[in-house]
CSV table of C-alpha atoms in Angstrom, one decimal:
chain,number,residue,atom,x,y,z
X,1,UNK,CA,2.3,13.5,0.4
X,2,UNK,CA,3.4,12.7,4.2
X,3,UNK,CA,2.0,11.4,6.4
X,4,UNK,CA,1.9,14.7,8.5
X,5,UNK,CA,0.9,16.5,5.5
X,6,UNK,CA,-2.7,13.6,5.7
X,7,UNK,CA,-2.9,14.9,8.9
X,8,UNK,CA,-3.7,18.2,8.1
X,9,UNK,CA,-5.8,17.6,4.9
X,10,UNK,CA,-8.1,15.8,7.4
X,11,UNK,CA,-7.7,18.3,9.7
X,12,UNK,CA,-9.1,20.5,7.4
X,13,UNK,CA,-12.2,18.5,6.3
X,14,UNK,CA,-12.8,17.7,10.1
X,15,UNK,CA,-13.1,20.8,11.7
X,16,UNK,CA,-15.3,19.2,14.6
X,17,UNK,CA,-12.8,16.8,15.6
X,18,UNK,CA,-9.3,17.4,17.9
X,19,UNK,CA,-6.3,17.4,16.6
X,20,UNK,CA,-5.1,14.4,18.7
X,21,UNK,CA,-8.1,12.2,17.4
X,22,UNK,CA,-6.8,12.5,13.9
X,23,UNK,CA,-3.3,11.5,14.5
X,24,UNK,CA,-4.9,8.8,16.7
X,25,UNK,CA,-6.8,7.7,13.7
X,26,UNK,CA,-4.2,8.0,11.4
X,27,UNK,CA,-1.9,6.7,13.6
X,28,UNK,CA,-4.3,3.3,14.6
X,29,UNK,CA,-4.8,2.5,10.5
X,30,UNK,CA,-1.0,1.9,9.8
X,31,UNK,CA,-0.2,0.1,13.4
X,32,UNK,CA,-3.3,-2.3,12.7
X,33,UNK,CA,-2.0,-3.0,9.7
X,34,UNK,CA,1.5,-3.2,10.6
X,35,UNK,CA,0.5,-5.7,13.4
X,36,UNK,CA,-1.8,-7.8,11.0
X,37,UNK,CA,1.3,-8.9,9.4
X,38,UNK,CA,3.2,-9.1,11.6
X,39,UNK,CA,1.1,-11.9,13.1
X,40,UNK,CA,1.0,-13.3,9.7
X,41,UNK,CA,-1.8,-11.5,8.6
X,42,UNK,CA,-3.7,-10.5,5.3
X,43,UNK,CA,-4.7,-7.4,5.1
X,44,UNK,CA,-7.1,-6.3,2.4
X,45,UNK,CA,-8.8,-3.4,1.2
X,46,UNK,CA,-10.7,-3.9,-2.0
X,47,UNK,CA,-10.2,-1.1,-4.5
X,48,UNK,CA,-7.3,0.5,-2.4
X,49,UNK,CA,-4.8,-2.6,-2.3
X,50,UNK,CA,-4.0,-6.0,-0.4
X,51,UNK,CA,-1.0,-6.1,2.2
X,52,UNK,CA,0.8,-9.5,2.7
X,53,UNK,CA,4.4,-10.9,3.5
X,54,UNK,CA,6.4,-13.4,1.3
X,55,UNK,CA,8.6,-15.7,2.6
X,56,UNK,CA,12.3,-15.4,1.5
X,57,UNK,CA,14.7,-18.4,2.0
X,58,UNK,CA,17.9,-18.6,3.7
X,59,UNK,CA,20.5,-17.6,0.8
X,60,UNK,CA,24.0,-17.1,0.9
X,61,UNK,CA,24.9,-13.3,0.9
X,62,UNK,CA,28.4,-11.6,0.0
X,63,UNK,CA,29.7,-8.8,1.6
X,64,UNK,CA,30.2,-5.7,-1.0
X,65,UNK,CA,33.2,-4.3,0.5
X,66,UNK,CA,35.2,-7.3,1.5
X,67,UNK,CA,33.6,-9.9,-0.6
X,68,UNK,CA,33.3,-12.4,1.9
X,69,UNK,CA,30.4,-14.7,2.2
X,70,UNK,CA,28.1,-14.4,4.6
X,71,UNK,CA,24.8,-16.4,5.6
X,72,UNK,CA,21.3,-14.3,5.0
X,73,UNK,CA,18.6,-16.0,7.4
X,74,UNK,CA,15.4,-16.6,6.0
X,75,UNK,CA,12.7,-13.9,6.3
X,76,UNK,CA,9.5,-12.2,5.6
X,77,UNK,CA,9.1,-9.1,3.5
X,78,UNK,CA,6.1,-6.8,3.7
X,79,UNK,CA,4.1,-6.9,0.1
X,80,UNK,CA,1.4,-4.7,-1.3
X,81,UNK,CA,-0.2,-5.3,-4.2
X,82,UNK,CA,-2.5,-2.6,-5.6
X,83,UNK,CA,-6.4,-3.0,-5.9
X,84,UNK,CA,-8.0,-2.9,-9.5
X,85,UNK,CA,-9.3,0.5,-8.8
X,86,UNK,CA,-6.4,1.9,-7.7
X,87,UNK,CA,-4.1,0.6,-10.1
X,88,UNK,CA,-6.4,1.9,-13.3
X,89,UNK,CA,-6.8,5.7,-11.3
X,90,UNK,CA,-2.7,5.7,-11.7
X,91,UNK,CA,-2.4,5.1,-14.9
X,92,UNK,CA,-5.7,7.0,-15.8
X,93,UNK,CA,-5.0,8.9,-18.8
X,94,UNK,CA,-1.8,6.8,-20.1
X,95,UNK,CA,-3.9,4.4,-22.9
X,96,UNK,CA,-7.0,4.1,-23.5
X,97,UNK,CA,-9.1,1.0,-21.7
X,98,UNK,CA,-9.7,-1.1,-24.0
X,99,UNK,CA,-12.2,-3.2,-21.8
X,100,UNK,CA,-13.6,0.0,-20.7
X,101,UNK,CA,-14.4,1.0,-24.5
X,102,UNK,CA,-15.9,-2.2,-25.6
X,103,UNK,CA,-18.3,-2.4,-22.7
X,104,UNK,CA,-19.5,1.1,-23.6
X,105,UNK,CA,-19.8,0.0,-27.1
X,106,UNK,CA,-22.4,-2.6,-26.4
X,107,UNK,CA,-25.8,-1.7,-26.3
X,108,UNK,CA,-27.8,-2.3,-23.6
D,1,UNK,CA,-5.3,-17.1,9.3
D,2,UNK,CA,-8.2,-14.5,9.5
D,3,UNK,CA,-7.5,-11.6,6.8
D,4,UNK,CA,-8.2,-8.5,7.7
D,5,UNK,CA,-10.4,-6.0,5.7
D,6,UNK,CA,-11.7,-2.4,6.4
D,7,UNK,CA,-14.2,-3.7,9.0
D,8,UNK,CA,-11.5,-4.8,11.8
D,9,UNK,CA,-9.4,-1.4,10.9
D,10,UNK,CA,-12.8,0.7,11.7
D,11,UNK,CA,-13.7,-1.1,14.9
D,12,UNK,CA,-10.0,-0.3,15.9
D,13,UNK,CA,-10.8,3.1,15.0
D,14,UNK,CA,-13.8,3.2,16.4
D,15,UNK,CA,-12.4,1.3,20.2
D,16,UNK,CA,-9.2,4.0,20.3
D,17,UNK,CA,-10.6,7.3,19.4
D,18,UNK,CA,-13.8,6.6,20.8
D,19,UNK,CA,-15.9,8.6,17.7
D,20,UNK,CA,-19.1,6.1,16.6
D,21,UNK,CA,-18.7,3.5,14.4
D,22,UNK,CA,-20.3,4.9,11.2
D,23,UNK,CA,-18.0,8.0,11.2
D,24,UNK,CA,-14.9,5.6,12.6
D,25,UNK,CA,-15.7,4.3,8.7
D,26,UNK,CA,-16.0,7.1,6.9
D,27,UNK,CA,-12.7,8.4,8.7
D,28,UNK,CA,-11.0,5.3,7.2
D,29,UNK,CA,-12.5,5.3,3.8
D,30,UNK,CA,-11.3,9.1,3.5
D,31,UNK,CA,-7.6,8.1,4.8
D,32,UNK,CA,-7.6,5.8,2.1
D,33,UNK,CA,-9.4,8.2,-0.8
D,34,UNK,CA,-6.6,11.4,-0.1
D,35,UNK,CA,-3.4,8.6,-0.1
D,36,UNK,CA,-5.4,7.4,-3.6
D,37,UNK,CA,-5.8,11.0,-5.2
D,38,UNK,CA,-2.4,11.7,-3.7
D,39,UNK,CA,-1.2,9.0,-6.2
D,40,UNK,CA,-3.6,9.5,-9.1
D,41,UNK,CA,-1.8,12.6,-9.6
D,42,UNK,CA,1.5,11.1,-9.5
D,43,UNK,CA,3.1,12.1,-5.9
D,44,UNK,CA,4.2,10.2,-3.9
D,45,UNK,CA,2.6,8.8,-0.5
D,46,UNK,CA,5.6,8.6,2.2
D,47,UNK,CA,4.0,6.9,5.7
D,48,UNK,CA,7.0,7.4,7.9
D,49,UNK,CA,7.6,4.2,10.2
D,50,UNK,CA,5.5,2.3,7.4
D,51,UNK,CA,6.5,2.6,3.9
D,52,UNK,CA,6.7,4.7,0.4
D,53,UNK,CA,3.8,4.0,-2.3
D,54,UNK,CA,5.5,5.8,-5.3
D,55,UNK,CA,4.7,5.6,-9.0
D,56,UNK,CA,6.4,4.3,-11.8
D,57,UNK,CA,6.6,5.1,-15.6
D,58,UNK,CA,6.9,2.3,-17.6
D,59,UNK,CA,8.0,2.5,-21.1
D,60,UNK,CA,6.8,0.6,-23.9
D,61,UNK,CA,8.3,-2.9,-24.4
D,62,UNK,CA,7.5,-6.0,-26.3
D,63,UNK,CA,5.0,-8.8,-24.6
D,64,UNK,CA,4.1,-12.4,-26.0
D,65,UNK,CA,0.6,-14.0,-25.2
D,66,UNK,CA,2.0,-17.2,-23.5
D,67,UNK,CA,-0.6,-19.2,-25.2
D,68,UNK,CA,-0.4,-18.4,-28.4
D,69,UNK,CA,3.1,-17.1,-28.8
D,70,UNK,CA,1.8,-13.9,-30.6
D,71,UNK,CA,3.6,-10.9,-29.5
D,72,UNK,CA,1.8,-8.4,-28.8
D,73,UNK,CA,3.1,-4.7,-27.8
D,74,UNK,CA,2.6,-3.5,-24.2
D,75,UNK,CA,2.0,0.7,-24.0
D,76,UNK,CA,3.7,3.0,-21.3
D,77,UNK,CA,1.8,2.8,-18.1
D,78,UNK,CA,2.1,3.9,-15.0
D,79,UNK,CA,2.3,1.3,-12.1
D,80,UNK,CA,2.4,2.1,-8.0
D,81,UNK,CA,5.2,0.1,-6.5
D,82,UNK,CA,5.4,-0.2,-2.3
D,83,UNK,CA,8.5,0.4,-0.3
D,84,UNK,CA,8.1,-1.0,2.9
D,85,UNK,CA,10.2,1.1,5.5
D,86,UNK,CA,13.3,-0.6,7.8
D,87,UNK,CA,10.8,-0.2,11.0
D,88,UNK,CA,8.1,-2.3,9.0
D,89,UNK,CA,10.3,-5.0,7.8
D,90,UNK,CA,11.9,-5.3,11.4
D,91,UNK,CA,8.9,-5.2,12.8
D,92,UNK,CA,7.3,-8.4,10.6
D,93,UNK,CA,10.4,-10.6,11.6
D,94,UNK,CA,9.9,-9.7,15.3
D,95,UNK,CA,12.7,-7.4,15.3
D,96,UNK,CA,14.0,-4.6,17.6
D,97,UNK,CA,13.3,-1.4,15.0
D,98,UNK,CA,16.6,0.5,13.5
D,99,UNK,CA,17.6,3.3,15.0
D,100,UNK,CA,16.5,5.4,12.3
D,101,UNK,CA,13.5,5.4,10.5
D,102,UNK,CA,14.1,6.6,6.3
D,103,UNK,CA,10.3,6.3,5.3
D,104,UNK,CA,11.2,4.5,2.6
């Protein structure tokens, strides 16, 4: 899925609303979220995911083609690590849940 | 710092497209339910400008309990990994954005 191809699923199940408001909306979710780090920000859903940045250190780098050495400065890289919900709808249907079972199991 | 949570992204919702704050919420929650069903069944979720959520087969491979040293067999699974795109990552370091954007 793309992001054009959101757009039109929720174009579809929002008839009432203009075209422009959805890609405003859509549009507003990922620049919030893209600011929010940028600033330094958390960002976090529960049951979707949590967006954060991890520091990397200055390291020394290598040129591929020439081999020659060159200095990487430090930096942050965007992170996202899945919610619970999320993670267990992905791999739905891959093993059984063991926790899942046993709390069925027990009577209430 | 503050973290943000689904609140602050509805009210920014809700103070750009000017629709009320209830369906501003229920707009967000469904953005976030057809990227989720979009990955349940295994496709891919490309946000051009922002990243790739994609996901992963694992195979099966041996684990240890760190405690007790037992090993213990971990199944096949699938696992959703995140790309951030260039624009994102130049964007967090206060970066002018690359010329082109790969979505990935």
């Amino acid at each position: 899925m793309t992001k054009s191809e959101l757009i039109a699923q929720l174009a579809a199940e929002n008839p009432h609303l203009r075209q422009q408001d959805i890609d405003l909306i859509v549009a507003t979710i990922f620049e919030e979220v893209t600011a929010a780090l940028a600033r330094g920000q958390r960002v976090e859903l529960r049951g979707f995911g949590a967006f954060s940045t991890k520091r990397r250190d200055p390291r020394l780098g290598r040129n591929p083609r020439t081999g020659e050495a060159v200095e990487v400065s430090a930096k942050a890289v965007p992170y996202f690590k899945p919610g619970k919900e999320l993670r267990e709808r992905v791999n739905e249907g891959t093993k059984p849940r063991p926790a899942a079972a046993r709390r069925a199991a027990v009577p209430a | 710092m503050e973290t943000l949570t689904r609140a602050h992204l509805a009210e920014a919702i809700y103070a750009n497209v000017g629709l009320s704050r209830n369906e501003s919420a229920a707009l967000l929650e469904t953005v976030l339910e057809r990227m989720s069903a979009a990955l349940e069944s295994g496709n891919p979720v490309k946000i051009s400008a922002f990243g790739t959520f994609i996901v992963r087969q694992k195979g099966k491979r041996v684990g240890r309990n760190p405690k007790t040293g037992i090993e213990v067999p971990i199944l096949p699974r699938k696992v959703l990994a995140f790309r951030p795109s260039q624009v994102l990552k130049a964007r967090i370091n206060g970066e002018a954005p690359p010329a082109e954007d790969d979505a990935a």
